[in-house]
Amino acid sequence: MKELIKTLTETYGPSGNEEKIRNVIKDLVTPYADEVKVDALGNLIVHKKGSGDKLMLAAHMDEIGIIVTNIDDKGFIRFSSIGGVSPFILLGERVIFENGTIGVIGVEKIDDMKELKMKRLFIDIGASSKEEAMSKVKVGDMATYYRECNFLGKNISAKSLDDRAGCAVLIKALQEVKNPKYDLYFVFTTQEEVGTRGAKTSAYSIEPELAIVVDVTICGDTPEGEKIAVDLGKGPAIKIKDMSVLSHPKIKQLLIDAAEKNNIPYQREVLDLGGTDAGSIHLTKEGVPSGGIAIPTRYVHTPSEMVNLDDLENTVKLLLAVIEG
Ligand code: CO
Ligand code: ZN
């Protein structure tokens, strides 16, 4: 699991530019799949045949990032965000473009933190002219945080654990599943961070009878943190609601029963901000009973997101308990 997380989180893949991460995941899943395909929006759809209802399991492979809007005469790069990136988090960061170009985030002279807006920041890639900068980076190119994955005791700190942690869980579950009770579709979706777009088209083509999304959720256990009843290390959180979906009672119960029957620790997620791919999937065609498993995560959308190894293992166990019935 550790090695898998390191590989996935250190791979580039902002929304709409998922080719690199998709290729990494494709290589990992192909030996275990009956069929692997990539749809028009770039979703990786992995079919593992089973006799029962069609169950769609989704985790998004895209990550947040920034996009170049213009380059000035001195070669400094201005940018805007792809997904939920904060200027406060970007201060002092380094970013990496798809071609490996690394840049440092600089900031104009500001006298008050209130003035800290995305438009006051720029990227310095070490170029001394517009021409030199443009030989490496073009308007419209995207970059992600540049950060190594580290292991801190039982915890893992890395960029893009949202939602490469979910991708890792799906990959492990596919590799370990023996007797699926469902006809399984493992979907590694695109463009979740800009509005759960890949989930929309993949669910439309699969037409699942039910769906479970594996994504991260915030924790309430850090000093003066968010008020949410989810702690790091206390097990996967079964989604009750977020701003995009009210989990279907059937899926919620399926997950709770599987956890209790198999003595897997679990928590309940009631999230008053954000959404997941379930938001798109459950509204597909005539509707799809959908729910989710949320991996407790600290510092979401920073370059140092944090998950717990036991939580990851227990999320795999819970998913396997559901799909093997
Ligand atoms: Co996210
Ligand atoms: Zn996510």
Short mmCIF file of C-alpha atoms and ligand atoms in Angstrom, two decimals:
data_model
loop_
_atom_site.label_atom_id
_atom_site.label_comp_id
_atom_site.label_asym_id
_atom_site.label_seq_id
_atom_site.Cartn_x
_atom_site.Cartn_y
_atom_site.Cartn_z
CA MET A 1 0.00 0.00 0.00
CA LYS A 2 2.78 2.47 0.91
CA GLU A 3 4.56 2.01 -2.39
CA LEU A 4 1.30 2.30 -4.31
CA ILE A 5 0.38 5.56 -2.57
CA LYS A 6 3.83 6.99 -3.23
CA THR A 7 3.61 6.14 -6.93
CA LEU A 8 0.11 7.54 -7.33
CA THR A 9 0.60 10.78 -5.38
CA GLU A 10 3.89 11.65 -7.05
CA THR A 11 2.35 11.39 -10.52
CA TYR A 12 1.12 14.49 -12.36
CA GLY A 13 -2.59 14.75 -13.22
CA PRO A 14 -4.57 17.98 -12.80
CA SER A 15 -8.19 18.01 -14.03
CA GLY A 16 -8.40 17.58 -17.79
CA ASN A 17 -4.75 16.46 -17.98
CA GLU A 18 -5.04 12.97 -16.54
CA GLU A 19 -3.03 11.10 -19.17
CA LYS A 20 0.05 10.40 -17.03
CA ILE A 21 -1.85 9.20 -13.97
CA ARG A 22 -4.27 7.23 -16.14
CA ASN A 23 -1.37 5.33 -17.74
CA VAL A 24 0.09 4.51 -14.33
CA ILE A 25 -3.26 3.18 -13.07
CA LYS A 26 -3.95 1.34 -16.33
CA ASP A 27 -0.72 -0.64 -15.98
CA LEU A 28 -1.61 -1.57 -12.40
CA VAL A 29 -5.17 -2.74 -13.12
CA THR A 30 -4.95 -4.38 -16.54
CA PRO A 31 -3.66 -7.79 -15.32
CA TYR A 32 -6.69 -8.07 -12.99
CA ALA A 33 -9.44 -6.86 -15.32
CA ASP A 34 -11.75 -8.51 -17.82
CA GLU A 35 -11.94 -5.33 -19.86
CA VAL A 36 -10.27 -1.91 -19.67
CA LYS A 37 -11.35 1.12 -21.65
CA VAL A 38 -10.93 4.88 -21.76
CA ASP A 39 -14.02 6.91 -22.64
CA ALA A 40 -14.32 10.22 -24.50
CA LEU A 41 -13.67 12.33 -21.38
CA GLY A 42 -10.68 10.22 -20.38
CA ASN A 43 -12.29 8.15 -17.62
CA LEU A 44 -10.59 4.79 -17.10
CA ILE A 45 -13.30 2.14 -16.90
CA VAL A 46 -12.23 -1.25 -15.59
CA HIS A 47 -14.72 -4.10 -15.81
CA LYS A 48 -14.47 -7.13 -13.53
CA LYS A 49 -17.26 -9.50 -14.42
CA GLY A 50 -19.64 -10.85 -11.83
CA SER A 51 -23.16 -12.28 -11.96
CA GLY A 52 -25.21 -9.77 -9.94
CA ASP A 53 -26.30 -6.15 -10.35
CA LYS A 54 -23.98 -3.64 -11.93
CA LEU A 55 -22.05 -1.85 -9.19
CA MET A 56 -20.05 1.21 -10.14
CA LEU A 57 -17.10 2.00 -7.85
CA ALA A 58 -15.60 5.40 -8.50
CA ALA A 59 -12.53 7.32 -7.38
CA HIS A 60 -11.28 10.42 -9.17
CA MET A 61 -7.75 10.42 -10.52
CA ASP A 62 -7.51 14.16 -11.24
CA GLU A 63 -5.99 16.58 -8.74
CA ILE A 64 -6.23 20.34 -8.14
CA GLY A 65 -3.71 22.62 -9.80
CA ILE A 66 -3.07 25.96 -11.48
CA ILE A 67 -3.29 27.12 -15.11
CA VAL A 68 -1.13 29.69 -16.87
CA THR A 69 -3.05 32.80 -17.96
CA ASN A 70 -0.19 34.95 -19.25
CA ILE A 71 3.57 35.42 -19.22
CA ASP A 72 5.17 38.87 -18.79
CA ASP A 73 8.21 40.36 -20.57
CA LYS A 74 10.56 39.25 -17.81
CA GLY A 75 9.31 35.68 -17.96
CA PHE A 76 7.14 35.73 -14.83
CA ILE A 77 4.00 33.62 -15.16
CA ARG A 78 0.53 34.61 -13.99
CA PHE A 79 -2.06 31.94 -13.35
CA SER A 80 -5.49 31.02 -12.06
CA SER A 81 -6.74 27.93 -10.25
CA ILE A 82 -8.04 24.55 -11.34
CA GLY A 83 -10.25 23.42 -8.48
CA GLY A 84 -10.00 24.57 -4.87
CA VAL A 85 -6.52 26.05 -4.56
CA SER A 86 -5.95 28.81 -2.00
CA PRO A 87 -3.43 31.65 -2.44
CA PHE A 88 -2.52 31.24 1.24
CA ILE A 89 -1.50 27.64 0.65
CA LEU A 90 0.45 28.54 -2.50
CA LEU A 91 2.80 31.01 -0.75
CA GLY A 92 6.32 29.63 -0.87
CA GLU A 93 5.26 26.53 -2.77
CA ARG A 94 6.85 24.93 -5.79
CA VAL A 95 4.82 23.63 -8.70
CA ILE A 96 5.59 21.24 -11.55
CA PHE A 97 4.34 21.26 -15.14
CA GLU A 98 3.64 18.16 -17.23
CA ASN A 99 7.00 18.47 -19.03
CA GLY A 100 8.85 18.52 -15.70
CA THR A 101 9.44 22.30 -15.52
CA ILE A 102 9.52 23.38 -11.89
CA GLY A 103 8.47 26.83 -10.72
CA VAL A 104 8.51 28.78 -7.46
CA ILE A 105 5.48 30.81 -6.38
CA GLY A 106 6.35 34.44 -5.70
CA VAL A 107 4.16 37.24 -4.41
CA GLU A 108 3.95 40.99 -5.08
CA LYS A 109 4.70 43.27 -2.12
CA ILE A 110 1.56 43.29 -0.01
CA ASP A 111 1.06 45.02 3.33
CA ASP A 112 -1.92 43.09 4.62
CA MET A 113 -2.76 39.40 4.30
CA LYS A 114 -6.26 40.48 3.21
CA GLU A 115 -4.68 41.65 -0.06
CA LEU A 116 -3.38 38.16 -0.77
CA LYS A 117 -5.30 37.15 -3.88
CA MET A 118 -4.39 34.71 -6.63
CA LYS A 119 -3.77 37.60 -9.01
CA ARG A 120 -0.99 38.96 -6.77
CA LEU A 121 0.97 35.71 -7.12
CA PHE A 122 3.24 34.63 -9.97
CA ILE A 123 5.43 31.67 -10.93
CA ASP A 124 9.17 32.03 -11.40
CA ILE A 125 10.63 29.21 -13.51
CA GLY A 126 14.08 30.76 -13.64
CA ALA A 127 13.58 32.35 -17.04
CA SER A 128 14.93 35.84 -17.75
CA SER A 129 12.71 36.72 -20.70
CA LYS A 130 9.27 36.02 -22.08
CA GLU A 131 10.84 34.02 -24.91
CA GLU A 132 12.82 31.84 -22.55
CA ALA A 133 9.78 31.20 -20.35
CA MET A 134 7.63 30.40 -23.37
CA SER A 135 10.11 27.81 -24.57
CA LYS A 136 9.16 25.79 -21.46
CA VAL A 137 5.64 26.84 -20.52
CA LYS A 138 2.71 28.03 -22.63
CA VAL A 139 -0.49 29.89 -21.78
CA GLY A 140 -3.00 27.18 -20.83
CA ASP A 141 -0.43 24.77 -19.40
CA MET A 142 -1.27 23.36 -15.98
CA ALA A 143 0.92 22.67 -12.98
CA THR A 144 0.37 20.84 -9.71
CA TYR A 145 2.05 21.06 -6.32
CA TYR A 146 5.55 19.62 -6.43
CA ARG A 147 5.92 17.52 -3.32
CA GLU A 148 7.34 14.18 -2.22
CA CYS A 149 5.26 11.56 -0.41
CA ASN A 150 6.50 10.95 3.15
CA PHE A 151 5.60 8.41 5.82
CA LEU A 152 5.15 9.85 9.32
CA GLY A 153 4.61 6.87 11.59
CA LYS A 154 1.26 5.37 10.60
CA ASN A 155 0.36 8.51 8.66
CA ILE A 156 1.15 9.46 5.11
CA SER A 157 1.77 13.02 3.98
CA ALA A 158 1.55 13.80 0.27
CA LYS A 159 -0.08 15.98 -2.33
CA SER A 160 -3.15 14.65 -4.19
CA LEU A 161 -4.17 12.05 -1.62
CA ASP A 162 -7.47 13.60 -2.73
CA ASP A 163 -8.18 11.31 -4.41
CA ARG A 164 -5.24 9.10 -5.19
CA ALA A 165 -5.91 7.52 -1.78
CA GLY A 166 -9.30 6.49 -3.18
CA CYS A 167 -7.66 5.27 -6.39
CA ALA A 168 -5.26 3.13 -4.31
CA VAL A 169 -8.21 1.61 -2.43
CA LEU A 170 -9.98 0.72 -5.69
CA ILE A 171 -6.80 -0.76 -7.18
CA LYS A 172 -6.21 -2.91 -4.07
CA ALA A 173 -9.83 -4.05 -3.99
CA LEU A 174 -9.66 -5.07 -7.66
CA GLN A 175 -6.41 -6.95 -7.09
CA GLU A 176 -7.78 -8.79 -4.06
CA VAL A 177 -11.40 -9.52 -4.97
CA LYS A 178 -12.15 -13.23 -5.40
CA ASN A 179 -15.88 -13.87 -5.70
CA PRO A 180 -17.67 -10.65 -6.59
CA LYS A 181 -21.37 -10.65 -5.83
CA TYR A 182 -21.82 -7.83 -8.36
CA ASP A 183 -20.86 -7.07 -11.91
CA LEU A 184 -18.10 -4.62 -11.05
CA TYR A 185 -17.04 -1.43 -12.76
CA PHE A 186 -14.01 0.25 -11.20
CA VAL A 187 -13.98 3.78 -12.60
CA PHE A 188 -11.07 6.18 -12.25
CA THR A 189 -12.81 9.42 -13.11
CA THR A 190 -11.57 12.68 -14.60
CA GLN A 191 -12.36 16.32 -13.77
CA GLU A 192 -13.92 15.76 -10.34
CA GLU A 193 -12.22 18.82 -8.91
CA VAL A 194 -13.90 21.13 -11.43
CA GLY A 195 -17.42 19.75 -10.95
CA THR A 196 -17.59 15.92 -11.02
CA ARG A 197 -17.65 15.94 -14.82
CA GLY A 198 -16.04 12.59 -15.67
CA ALA A 199 -18.40 10.77 -13.31
CA LYS A 200 -21.35 12.11 -15.26
CA THR A 201 -20.42 10.55 -18.60
CA SER A 202 -19.02 7.31 -17.21
CA ALA A 203 -22.16 6.63 -15.16
CA TYR A 204 -24.27 7.37 -18.23
CA SER A 205 -22.50 4.72 -20.29
CA ILE A 206 -22.25 2.08 -17.56
CA GLU A 207 -25.87 2.44 -16.35
CA PRO A 208 -25.10 0.99 -12.91
CA GLU A 209 -27.79 -0.38 -10.60
CA LEU A 210 -25.88 1.04 -7.65
CA ALA A 211 -22.78 3.10 -6.99
CA ILE A 212 -20.20 3.65 -4.28
CA VAL A 213 -17.73 6.51 -4.46
CA VAL A 214 -14.44 6.40 -2.59
CA ASP A 215 -13.09 9.88 -1.89
CA VAL A 216 -11.50 11.77 0.98
CA THR A 217 -13.22 13.80 3.68
CA ILE A 218 -11.97 16.35 6.16
CA CYS A 219 -11.12 15.58 9.79
CA GLY A 220 -12.31 17.37 12.91
CA ASP A 221 -9.48 16.27 15.18
CA THR A 222 -6.86 18.98 14.64
CA PRO A 223 -6.44 22.01 16.98
CA GLU A 224 -9.43 24.39 16.68
CA GLY A 225 -10.43 22.50 13.55
CA GLU A 226 -13.61 22.09 11.57
CA LYS A 227 -16.57 20.73 13.53
CA ILE A 228 -16.97 17.33 11.94
CA ALA A 229 -17.28 13.97 13.68
CA VAL A 230 -14.48 12.32 11.72
CA ASP A 231 -11.05 11.57 13.23
CA LEU A 232 -7.90 10.37 11.53
CA GLY A 233 -7.21 6.70 12.25
CA LYS A 234 -10.70 5.77 13.47
CA GLY A 235 -11.74 4.00 10.29
CA PRO A 236 -13.39 4.83 6.98
CA ALA A 237 -16.33 7.21 7.18
CA ILE A 238 -19.58 6.06 5.63
CA LYS A 239 -21.10 8.97 3.78
CA ILE A 240 -24.45 10.18 5.07
CA LYS A 241 -24.42 13.42 3.11
CA ASP A 242 -22.37 16.13 1.49
CA MET A 243 -23.50 19.16 -0.52
CA SER A 244 -23.97 17.06 -3.67
CA VAL A 245 -25.72 13.93 -2.45
CA LEU A 246 -27.85 12.43 0.29
CA SER A 247 -26.63 8.85 0.39
CA HIS A 248 -29.29 6.36 -0.63
CA PRO A 249 -30.55 4.48 2.48
CA LYS A 250 -29.91 1.14 0.76
CA ILE A 251 -26.22 1.91 0.11
CA LYS A 252 -25.75 3.46 3.55
CA GLN A 253 -27.15 0.32 5.17
CA LEU A 254 -25.14 -1.99 2.90
CA LEU A 255 -21.95 -0.28 4.07
CA ILE A 256 -22.91 -0.17 7.76
CA ASP A 257 -23.92 -3.86 7.75
CA ALA A 258 -20.68 -4.87 6.02
CA ALA A 259 -18.61 -2.93 8.56
CA GLU A 260 -20.46 -4.32 11.57
CA LYS A 261 -20.52 -7.92 10.34
CA ASN A 262 -16.78 -7.86 9.71
CA ASN A 263 -15.75 -5.80 12.76
CA ILE A 264 -14.35 -3.02 10.64
CA PRO A 265 -14.16 0.30 12.52
CA TYR A 266 -16.19 3.02 10.79
CA GLN A 267 -17.39 6.58 11.30
CA ARG A 268 -20.25 8.58 9.80
CA GLU A 269 -19.62 11.49 7.49
CA VAL A 270 -21.96 14.47 7.50
CA LEU A 271 -20.22 17.06 5.37
CA ASP A 272 -21.52 20.63 5.09
CA LEU A 273 -19.20 21.64 2.28
CA GLY A 274 -18.04 20.13 -0.97
CA GLY A 275 -19.24 17.17 -2.95
CA THR A 276 -18.04 14.03 -4.67
CA ASP A 277 -18.62 12.06 -7.84
CA ALA A 278 -21.72 10.58 -6.17
CA GLY A 279 -23.34 13.97 -6.80
CA SER A 280 -23.24 13.32 -10.53
CA ILE A 281 -23.71 9.56 -10.51
CA HIS A 282 -26.93 9.43 -8.48
CA LEU A 283 -28.68 11.78 -10.92
CA THR A 284 -27.84 9.69 -13.99
CA LYS A 285 -30.74 8.67 -16.24
CA GLU A 286 -33.61 7.45 -14.00
CA GLY A 287 -31.34 7.76 -10.94
CA VAL A 288 -28.77 5.48 -9.34
CA PRO A 289 -28.84 4.59 -5.62
CA SER A 290 -25.47 5.97 -4.56
CA GLY A 291 -23.35 6.44 -1.48
CA GLY A 292 -19.76 6.73 -0.51
CA ILE A 293 -16.87 5.76 1.66
CA ALA A 294 -14.80 8.72 2.78
CA ILE A 295 -11.17 8.37 3.76
CA PRO A 296 -10.42 10.67 6.75
CA THR A 297 -7.90 13.26 5.57
CA ARG A 298 -6.25 16.21 7.26
CA TYR A 299 -5.15 19.35 5.38
CA VAL A 300 -7.24 18.63 2.28
CA HIS A 301 -6.22 20.54 -0.86
CA THR A 302 -2.79 21.44 0.54
CA PRO A 303 0.49 19.94 -0.72
CA SER A 304 0.65 18.02 2.56
CA GLU A 305 -2.61 16.17 2.83
CA MET A 306 -2.53 13.44 5.46
CA VAL A 307 -4.17 10.02 5.67
CA ASN A 308 -3.65 7.06 7.98
CA LEU A 309 -2.45 3.64 6.79
CA ASP A 310 -4.88 1.69 8.99
CA ASP A 311 -7.76 3.75 7.59
CA LEU A 312 -6.66 2.86 4.07
CA GLU A 313 -6.43 -0.86 4.87
CA ASN A 314 -9.83 -0.75 6.58
CA THR A 315 -11.34 1.05 3.59
CA VAL A 316 -10.12 -1.76 1.32
CA LYS A 317 -11.56 -4.32 3.77
CA LEU A 318 -14.90 -2.55 3.87
CA LEU A 319 -15.13 -2.33 0.10
CA LEU A 320 -14.21 -6.02 -0.26
CA ALA A 321 -16.79 -6.96 2.38
CA VAL A 322 -19.46 -5.18 0.34
CA ILE A 323 -18.54 -6.56 -3.06
CA GLU A 324 -18.02 -10.12 -1.88
CA GLY A 325 -21.24 -9.97 0.17
CO CO B 1 -10.76 17.60 -3.82
ZN ZN B 2 -11.72 14.35 -3.99
#
